[in-house]
Amino acid sequence: MAKNMVEQITNMDEDFAQWYTDVVLKAELVDYSSVRGSMIIRPYGYAIWENIKNALDTEIKATGHENVYMPLLIPESLLQKEKDHIEGFAPEVAWVTHGGDEELAERLCIRPTSEVLFAEHYKNIIHSYRDLPKLYNQWANVVRWEKTTRPFLRTLEFLWQEGHTCHETDQDAHEETVKMLEVYADICERVLAIPVVKGQKTEKEKFAGAKYTYTIESLMHDGKALQSGTSHNLGTGFAKAFGIEFLDRDGKLQTVHQTSWGFTTRIIGAMIMVHGDDKGLVLPPAVAPTQVLVVPIAQHKEGVLDAAYELQKALKSKFRVGIDASDKKPGWKFNESEMKGIPVRLEIGPRDIEENKVVLVRRDTGEKLTVEQQNLETELARLLEDIQKNLYDKALQHRINKTHAVESMEEFKETLAKEGGFIEAMWCGKQACEDRIKEETQATSRCIPFEQERLSETCVCCGEGAEQLVIWAKAY
Ligand SMILES: [Zn+2]
């Protein structure tokens, strides 16, 4: 029986997409709802999100931002005020047309993002340079009517935070855009143990209405990329469309410079696909709802359960500790804790009690350690730190192994077909080449990395003078 549970997961090298679906369902992260493409985030999945959210919220506030809440509904006229923005989002907007039985005089859209709501509000509350900067953030849900959907990765409705800020100068807006990209990169690398590449989106891939978009890109186990967070310098586009003006230090009327930036529940999908294995989830200790699971062995024997509960109590102030004292067999409990990606399993049985020891088992490597009870707290702290680091190092090594520089289209196609991963190639800067590459290889430009390298002098596609190195990949 215990074995069955694991056998029910598809092998990841056999069918990665099916493996992913199996894991999100079996680890009890989500359930499907009756609306196509919507997901129910179950308590275990939500607890992971809350840990990510808390870590990010702390950094958002530490960098001087305040949380606010904007309405869910946007009048159509408001959405249409910024031309590029509405063009970019129109195909995936959901509309409310009726209130009860009554048809509305103006349709309302369910926010796909809230730039226009913030812009309208900022117009009302910003008058002077003394009102700047305005550094707002909101935690909310948004709706985008996606055609194909997958839990966490692409759903009709998802959770996120969106930051929206106003500044006196373009330089201030630029610095904010960089600062928040760094915050995202730090959350990914330090908390989620996902290494990222930082760079700029091409004109084609940038946010609708932005001056430019910065992004962090990460690489999944199957060699596909995932955009993991974006930070946009909006320039004065929205501010001009909405008339957000202020009197500057010389008493002259100026237009504000804006930014926006977002980080979503997609990142949970990334975390699953970066760290998971054939036994299920592997969670970085920093976000694991349970970091240590105590499993009593031969729990029917006298004193075992008491000792297990005592351990849990003793460790509770330092770690997130769970206990499985159910009547399931230990083998079942082991499999279940592996499926759920719990970083450390702590086994305690009659013999361990007698010898004042416990057995610790790492989820990431399967390694077993016998530890004296008096050293347990120190050992656990060290172990969790080591697991966090090991996950990051492994993911980074994987990305390095799966990053290939190419100099011709032939080499591009061959490498992508054989290896997947990040393809580094020089680009002339013309969208025609970007389009052709996508058409011929299905790879999209992920970013123009900040860390540039001059691989050659010619564009991989047209052979004309190259401007920049671009990272290309098939992406989620
Ligand atoms: Zn070209």
Coordinates of C-alpha atoms and ligand atoms in Angstrom, one line a residue:
M1 CA 0.0 0.0 0.0
A2 CA 2.7 2.4 0.9
K3 CA 4.5 1.9 -2.3
N4 CA 1.4 2.6 -4.4
M5 CA 1.3 6.2 -3.5
V6 CA 4.7 6.8 -5.0
E7 CA 4.0 4.6 -8.0
Q8 CA 1.1 6.9 -8.9
I9 CA 3.5 9.7 -9.8
T10 CA 4.6 9.6 -13.4
N11 CA 8.4 9.5 -13.8
M12 CA 9.6 13.0 -14.7
D13 CA 11.8 11.9 -17.5
E14 CA 9.0 9.9 -19.1
D15 CA 6.4 12.7 -19.2
F16 CA 7.3 15.9 -17.4
A17 CA 4.0 17.6 -17.9
Q18 CA 2.1 14.6 -16.4
W19 CA 4.7 14.4 -13.5
Y20 CA 3.9 18.1 -12.7
T21 CA 0.2 17.5 -12.7
D22 CA 0.6 14.4 -10.5
V23 CA 2.7 16.3 -8.0
V24 CA 0.5 19.3 -7.6
L25 CA -2.5 17.1 -7.0
K26 CA -0.9 14.3 -4.9
A27 CA 1.0 16.7 -2.7
E28 CA -2.4 18.4 -2.1
L29 CA -1.3 21.8 -3.3
V30 CA -4.4 22.4 -5.5
D31 CA -7.6 21.0 -6.7
Y32 CA -9.5 21.8 -9.9
S33 CA -12.6 24.0 -9.7
S34 CA -15.7 23.9 -11.8
V35 CA -14.6 26.9 -13.9
R36 CA -12.1 25.8 -16.6
G37 CA -8.6 27.0 -15.8
S38 CA -9.3 28.1 -12.2
M39 CA -7.7 26.4 -9.3
I40 CA -8.4 25.9 -5.7
I41 CA -5.3 26.4 -3.7
R42 CA -5.5 23.9 -0.8
P43 CA -4.1 24.6 2.7
Y44 CA -0.7 23.1 2.0
G45 CA -0.3 25.1 -1.2
Y46 CA -1.6 28.2 0.4
A47 CA 0.8 27.8 3.4
I48 CA 3.7 27.8 0.9
W49 CA 2.3 30.9 -0.7
E50 CA 2.0 32.6 2.7
N51 CA 5.6 31.9 3.5
I52 CA 6.7 33.4 0.1
K53 CA 4.4 36.3 0.6
N54 CA 5.6 37.1 4.1
A55 CA 9.2 37.0 3.0
L56 CA 8.5 39.3 0.0
D57 CA 6.1 41.6 2.0
T58 CA 8.9 42.1 4.6
E59 CA 11.3 43.3 1.8
I60 CA 8.7 45.4 0.1
K61 CA 8.0 47.3 3.4
A62 CA 11.7 47.4 4.3
T63 CA 12.3 49.3 1.0
G64 CA 9.8 51.9 2.1
H65 CA 6.6 50.8 0.4
E66 CA 3.0 50.8 1.8
N67 CA 0.3 48.3 1.2
V68 CA -3.1 49.5 -0.2
Y69 CA -6.1 47.8 -1.8
M70 CA -7.7 48.8 -5.1
P71 CA -11.1 47.7 -6.4
L72 CA -11.6 44.5 -8.4
L73 CA -13.6 46.2 -11.2
I74 CA -12.3 48.7 -13.8
P75 CA -14.7 50.8 -16.0
E76 CA -14.0 50.2 -19.7
S77 CA -13.4 53.9 -20.3
L78 CA -10.6 53.9 -17.7
L79 CA -8.9 50.9 -19.2
Q80 CA -8.9 52.5 -22.6
K81 CA -7.1 55.6 -21.5
E82 CA -3.6 54.3 -22.2
K83 CA -3.6 52.9 -25.8
D84 CA -0.7 50.4 -25.7
H85 CA -2.0 49.1 -22.4
I86 CA -5.5 48.2 -23.6
E87 CA -4.1 46.8 -26.8
G88 CA -1.9 44.5 -24.9
F89 CA -4.5 43.3 -22.4
A90 CA -7.8 43.3 -24.5
P91 CA -7.6 39.7 -25.7
E92 CA -7.5 38.4 -22.1
V93 CA -9.9 40.7 -20.3
A94 CA -13.1 39.3 -18.6
W95 CA -16.1 41.7 -18.6
V96 CA -18.9 42.2 -16.2
T97 CA -22.0 43.3 -18.2
H98 CA -24.8 42.9 -15.8
G99 CA -25.6 43.9 -12.2
G100 CA -28.4 41.5 -11.3
D101 CA -30.8 41.5 -14.2
E102 CA -29.9 45.0 -15.3
E103 CA -27.5 45.6 -18.1
L104 CA -24.8 48.1 -17.1
A105 CA -24.5 51.4 -19.0
E106 CA -20.7 50.8 -19.1
R107 CA -19.1 47.4 -19.0
L108 CA -16.6 46.8 -16.2
C109 CA -13.6 44.6 -16.5
I110 CA -12.2 42.4 -13.8
R111 CA -8.6 43.7 -13.2
P112 CA -6.0 41.9 -15.3
T113 CA -3.5 44.3 -13.6
S114 CA -4.2 47.7 -11.9
E115 CA -2.1 50.4 -13.6
V116 CA -5.1 52.4 -14.6
L117 CA -6.7 52.3 -11.1
F118 CA -3.5 53.5 -9.5
A119 CA -3.1 56.2 -12.1
E120 CA -6.6 57.5 -11.5
H121 CA -6.0 57.6 -7.8
Y122 CA -2.5 59.1 -8.1
K123 CA -4.0 61.9 -10.2
N124 CA -6.2 62.8 -7.2
I125 CA -3.6 62.6 -4.4
I126 CA -0.4 63.9 -6.0
H127 CA 0.0 67.7 -6.4
S128 CA 3.5 68.7 -5.3
Y129 CA 7.0 67.3 -5.2
R130 CA 6.3 66.9 -1.5
D131 CA 3.9 64.1 -2.3
L132 CA 6.6 62.2 -4.0
P133 CA 7.7 59.5 -4.2
K134 CA 4.5 57.5 -3.7
L135 CA 5.4 53.9 -3.1
Y136 CA 2.4 51.7 -3.1
N137 CA 1.9 48.0 -3.3
Q138 CA -1.1 45.7 -3.3
W139 CA -1.7 42.0 -2.7
A140 CA -4.6 40.9 -4.8
N141 CA -6.0 38.5 -7.3
V142 CA -6.2 39.2 -11.0
V143 CA -8.0 37.6 -13.9
R144 CA -6.7 36.9 -17.4
W145 CA -8.7 34.8 -19.8
E146 CA -6.0 32.4 -20.8
K147 CA -6.7 29.8 -23.5
T148 CA -4.5 27.0 -22.2
T149 CA -4.1 26.7 -18.4
R150 CA -2.1 24.7 -15.9
P151 CA -2.1 24.9 -12.1
F152 CA 0.1 27.8 -10.8
L153 CA 1.8 28.3 -14.2
R154 CA -1.2 29.7 -16.1
T155 CA -4.6 30.1 -14.6
L156 CA -7.6 32.4 -15.3
E157 CA -7.2 33.8 -11.8
F158 CA -4.0 34.1 -9.8
L159 CA -2.6 35.8 -6.7
W160 CA 0.1 38.3 -6.8
Q161 CA 1.5 41.6 -5.6
E162 CA 1.7 44.6 -7.8
G163 CA 3.8 47.6 -6.9
H164 CA 3.0 51.0 -8.3
T165 CA 5.1 54.0 -7.7
C166 CA 5.4 57.6 -8.7
H167 CA 8.6 59.7 -8.8
E168 CA 9.9 63.1 -9.5
T169 CA 12.5 62.1 -12.2
D170 CA 13.1 59.4 -14.7
Q171 CA 16.3 58.6 -12.8
D172 CA 14.3 58.0 -9.6
A173 CA 11.9 55.7 -11.5
H174 CA 14.9 53.9 -13.1
E175 CA 16.4 53.3 -9.7
E176 CA 13.1 52.0 -8.3
T177 CA 12.8 49.6 -11.3
V178 CA 16.3 48.2 -10.6
K179 CA 15.7 48.0 -6.8
M180 CA 12.6 45.9 -7.0
L181 CA 14.1 43.6 -9.6
E182 CA 16.9 43.0 -7.1
V183 CA 14.3 42.3 -4.4
Y184 CA 12.7 39.7 -6.6
A185 CA 16.0 38.1 -7.4
D186 CA 16.8 38.0 -3.7
I187 CA 13.5 36.3 -2.9
C188 CA 14.1 33.7 -5.7
E189 CA 17.6 32.9 -4.8
R190 CA 17.7 33.2 -1.0
V191 CA 14.2 32.0 -0.1
L192 CA 13.2 29.8 -3.0
A193 CA 16.7 28.6 -3.9
I194 CA 16.0 29.3 -7.6
P195 CA 19.0 31.0 -9.4
V196 CA 17.9 33.7 -11.8
V197 CA 19.3 35.6 -14.8
K198 CA 18.6 39.3 -14.6
G199 CA 18.0 41.3 -17.8
Q200 CA 15.8 43.5 -20.0
K201 CA 12.9 42.3 -22.1
T202 CA 13.0 43.1 -25.8
E203 CA 10.6 45.7 -27.2
K204 CA 8.4 42.9 -28.4
E205 CA 8.2 41.2 -25.0
K206 CA 8.0 44.2 -22.7
F207 CA 5.0 45.1 -20.7
A208 CA 2.2 46.9 -22.6
G209 CA 2.6 50.6 -21.9
A210 CA 6.0 50.4 -20.4
K211 CA 9.2 52.3 -21.4
Y212 CA 11.1 49.2 -20.6
T213 CA 10.8 46.0 -18.6
Y214 CA 13.3 44.2 -16.5
T215 CA 12.9 40.5 -15.8
I216 CA 14.4 37.6 -13.8
E217 CA 14.4 34.3 -15.8
S218 CA 14.8 30.9 -14.3
L219 CA 15.4 27.5 -15.9
M220 CA 13.2 24.5 -15.0
H221 CA 14.3 20.9 -14.7
D222 CA 13.0 20.0 -18.2
G223 CA 15.0 22.8 -19.8
K224 CA 12.2 25.3 -20.3
A225 CA 12.4 28.8 -19.0
L226 CA 10.0 30.6 -16.7
Q227 CA 9.7 34.3 -16.3
S228 CA 9.8 34.7 -12.5
G229 CA 9.2 38.4 -11.8
T230 CA 9.1 41.6 -13.8
S231 CA 9.8 45.3 -13.0
H232 CA 8.7 48.0 -15.4
N233 CA 9.8 51.6 -15.8
L234 CA 6.5 53.0 -17.1
G235 CA 8.0 56.4 -18.0
T236 CA 5.4 59.1 -18.3
G237 CA 2.9 57.2 -20.6
F238 CA 0.2 56.5 -18.0
A239 CA 0.9 59.8 -16.2
K240 CA 0.3 61.8 -19.3
A241 CA -2.8 59.8 -20.3
F242 CA -4.2 60.3 -16.8
G243 CA -2.8 63.8 -16.1
I244 CA -0.8 62.9 -13.0
E245 CA 1.1 66.2 -12.5
F246 CA 2.9 68.0 -9.7
L247 CA 4.5 71.3 -9.0
D248 CA 8.3 70.7 -8.9
R249 CA 10.9 72.4 -6.6
D250 CA 10.9 75.4 -8.9
G251 CA 7.1 75.7 -8.9
K252 CA 6.9 74.3 -12.5
L253 CA 4.2 71.8 -13.5
Q254 CA 5.7 68.4 -14.2
T255 CA 4.5 64.9 -15.1
V256 CA 5.4 62.1 -12.7
H257 CA 7.5 59.1 -13.7
Q258 CA 6.1 55.7 -12.8
T259 CA 7.0 52.1 -12.2
S260 CA 5.1 48.9 -11.6
W261 CA 6.3 45.4 -10.7
G262 CA 4.7 42.1 -10.0
F263 CA 5.4 38.7 -8.5
T264 CA 2.8 35.9 -8.7
T265 CA 1.8 32.4 -7.5
R266 CA 3.5 31.2 -10.8
I267 CA 6.6 31.1 -8.7
I268 CA 5.2 28.0 -6.9
G269 CA 5.1 26.2 -10.2
A270 CA 8.7 27.2 -10.8
M271 CA 9.8 26.0 -7.4
I272 CA 8.1 22.6 -8.1
M273 CA 9.8 22.3 -11.5
V274 CA 13.2 23.4 -10.3
H275 CA 13.6 21.2 -7.2
G276 CA 11.1 18.3 -7.5
D277 CA 12.0 14.7 -8.3
D278 CA 10.4 11.3 -8.9
K279 CA 9.2 11.1 -5.3
G280 CA 7.4 14.4 -5.5
L281 CA 8.0 17.9 -4.1
V282 CA 11.2 19.0 -2.7
L283 CA 10.7 22.2 -0.7
P284 CA 13.4 24.7 0.3
P285 CA 13.4 24.9 4.1
A286 CA 12.8 28.7 3.9
V287 CA 9.3 28.2 2.5
A288 CA 8.4 24.7 3.7
P289 CA 5.2 24.8 5.9
T290 CA 6.7 21.9 7.8
Q291 CA 10.5 21.9 8.0
V292 CA 10.8 18.9 10.2
L293 CA 8.3 16.0 10.5
V294 CA 8.6 13.8 13.6
V295 CA 7.7 10.2 12.8
P296 CA 7.4 7.9 15.8
I297 CA 8.6 4.3 15.1
A298 CA 6.8 1.4 16.8
Q299 CA 4.6 4.0 18.3
H300 CA 2.4 1.4 20.1
K301 CA 5.4 0.7 22.4
E302 CA 5.3 2.5 25.8
G303 CA 6.9 5.9 25.9
V304 CA 7.4 6.4 22.1
L305 CA 4.6 8.8 21.4
D306 CA 5.3 10.8 24.6
A307 CA 8.9 11.1 23.5
A308 CA 7.9 12.1 20.0
Y309 CA 5.5 14.8 21.3
E310 CA 8.1 16.1 23.7
L311 CA 10.6 16.5 20.9
Q312 CA 8.1 18.4 18.8
K313 CA 7.4 20.7 21.8
A314 CA 11.1 21.3 22.4
L315 CA 11.9 22.1 18.8
K316 CA 8.8 24.2 18.1
S317 CA 10.2 27.6 19.0
K318 CA 13.1 27.2 16.6
F319 CA 11.6 25.3 13.6
R320 CA 8.3 24.6 11.9
V321 CA 7.8 21.1 13.3
G322 CA 5.0 18.6 12.5
I323 CA 4.3 15.2 13.8
D324 CA 2.6 12.2 12.2
A325 CA 1.1 10.2 15.0
S326 CA -1.6 8.7 12.8
D327 CA -2.1 4.9 12.7
K328 CA -0.6 4.7 9.2
K329 CA 2.5 2.5 8.7
P330 CA 5.9 4.2 9.0
G331 CA 6.6 3.4 5.3
W332 CA 3.5 5.2 4.3
K333 CA 4.4 8.2 6.4
F334 CA 7.9 8.3 4.9
N335 CA 6.4 8.3 1.4
E336 CA 3.9 10.9 2.2
S337 CA 6.5 13.2 3.8
E338 CA 8.6 12.7 0.7
M339 CA 5.7 13.5 -1.6
K340 CA 5.1 16.7 0.3
G341 CA 8.7 17.7 0.1
I342 CA 9.3 18.1 3.8
P343 CA 13.0 18.9 4.1
V344 CA 13.8 16.7 7.1
R345 CA 12.2 13.6 8.6
L346 CA 13.0 12.9 12.2
E347 CA 12.5 9.2 13.3
I348 CA 12.4 8.2 16.9
G349 CA 11.8 4.7 18.2
P350 CA 12.3 2.7 21.4
R351 CA 16.0 2.1 20.7
D352 CA 16.7 5.7 19.9
I353 CA 15.0 6.7 23.2
E354 CA 17.1 4.3 25.1
E355 CA 20.3 5.7 23.5
N356 CA 19.2 9.4 23.6
K357 CA 19.4 9.6 19.9
V358 CA 17.2 10.3 16.8
V359 CA 17.5 9.6 13.1
L360 CA 17.4 12.5 10.7
V361 CA 16.6 11.9 7.0
R362 CA 17.2 14.6 4.3
R363 CA 14.6 14.9 1.6
D364 CA 17.0 16.4 -1.0
T365 CA 19.7 13.6 -0.8
G366 CA 18.0 10.8 1.1
E367 CA 21.0 10.8 3.5
K368 CA 20.4 9.4 7.0
L369 CA 22.1 10.8 10.1
T370 CA 22.1 9.6 13.7
V371 CA 22.2 12.5 16.1
E372 CA 22.6 12.8 19.9
Q373 CA 19.5 14.4 21.3
Q374 CA 21.5 17.0 23.1
N375 CA 22.9 18.2 19.7
L376 CA 19.6 18.1 17.9
E377 CA 18.8 21.8 17.8
T378 CA 22.2 22.7 16.4
E379 CA 22.3 19.8 14.0
L380 CA 18.8 20.6 12.6
A381 CA 19.7 24.3 12.1
R382 CA 22.9 23.3 10.2
L383 CA 21.1 20.7 8.2
L384 CA 18.2 23.0 7.1
E385 CA 20.8 25.6 6.0
D386 CA 22.7 23.0 4.1
I387 CA 19.6 21.7 2.3
Q388 CA 18.7 25.3 1.3
K389 CA 22.2 25.8 -0.1
N390 CA 22.3 22.4 -1.8
L391 CA 19.1 23.0 -3.6
Y392 CA 20.4 26.3 -4.9
D393 CA 23.7 24.9 -5.9
K394 CA 22.1 22.0 -7.7
A395 CA 19.7 24.3 -9.6
L396 CA 22.6 26.6 -10.5
Q397 CA 24.7 23.7 -11.8
H398 CA 21.7 22.5 -13.9
R399 CA 21.3 25.9 -15.4
I400 CA 25.1 26.1 -16.2
N401 CA 24.9 22.7 -17.8
K402 CA 21.9 23.7 -19.9
T403 CA 23.2 27.0 -21.1
H404 CA 24.7 26.9 -24.6
A405 CA 26.2 29.6 -26.8
V406 CA 25.5 29.3 -30.5
E407 CA 26.6 31.2 -33.6
S408 CA 24.4 30.0 -36.4
M409 CA 20.7 29.2 -36.8
E410 CA 21.6 25.6 -37.6
E411 CA 23.5 25.3 -34.3
F412 CA 20.6 27.1 -32.6
K413 CA 18.1 24.5 -33.7
E414 CA 20.2 21.5 -33.2
T415 CA 21.2 22.5 -29.6
L416 CA 17.7 23.5 -28.6
A417 CA 16.3 20.2 -29.9
K418 CA 19.0 18.1 -28.3
E419 CA 19.6 20.0 -25.0
G420 CA 16.7 22.5 -24.5
G421 CA 17.8 25.0 -21.9
F422 CA 19.0 28.6 -22.4
I423 CA 20.5 29.4 -25.8
E424 CA 22.8 32.4 -25.8
A425 CA 23.1 34.1 -29.2
M426 CA 23.9 37.5 -30.6
W427 CA 21.0 39.6 -32.1
C428 CA 20.8 42.6 -34.4
G429 CA 18.0 44.2 -32.5
K430 CA 15.4 43.8 -35.2
Q431 CA 12.0 42.3 -34.4
A432 CA 12.0 40.5 -37.8
C433 CA 14.8 38.3 -36.6
E434 CA 13.1 37.8 -33.2
D435 CA 9.9 36.7 -35.0
R436 CA 11.8 34.4 -37.3
I437 CA 13.6 32.7 -34.5
K438 CA 10.4 32.1 -32.7
E439 CA 8.8 30.8 -35.9
E440 CA 11.6 28.4 -36.7
T441 CA 12.5 27.2 -33.2
Q442 CA 9.6 28.0 -30.9
A443 CA 12.1 29.7 -28.6
T444 CA 11.3 33.2 -27.5
S445 CA 13.7 35.9 -26.3
R446 CA 13.8 35.6 -22.6
C447 CA 16.0 38.6 -21.9
I448 CA 18.9 40.8 -22.9
P449 CA 21.0 39.8 -19.8
F450 CA 22.6 42.7 -17.8
E451 CA 25.8 40.7 -17.9
Q452 CA 26.7 40.9 -21.6
E453 CA 29.3 38.9 -23.5
R454 CA 30.4 39.5 -27.1
L455 CA 30.1 36.0 -28.7
S456 CA 30.4 37.2 -32.2
E457 CA 29.9 40.4 -34.3
T458 CA 26.9 39.1 -36.3
C459 CA 23.3 38.4 -35.6
V460 CA 22.6 34.7 -35.3
C461 CA 19.6 35.0 -37.6
C462 CA 20.3 37.5 -40.4
G463 CA 24.1 37.8 -40.2
E464 CA 24.1 41.6 -40.0
G465 CA 25.8 43.5 -37.3
A466 CA 25.0 42.3 -33.8
E467 CA 23.9 44.6 -31.0
Q468 CA 23.5 42.4 -28.0
L469 CA 23.6 39.0 -26.5
V470 CA 20.1 37.6 -26.0
I471 CA 19.0 34.5 -24.0
W472 CA 16.5 32.5 -25.9
A473 CA 14.5 29.5 -24.7
K474 CA 11.2 27.7 -24.9
A475 CA 9.2 29.0 -22.0
Y476 CA 6.2 28.3 -19.8
Ligands
ZN1 ZN 19.2 39.9 -37.2

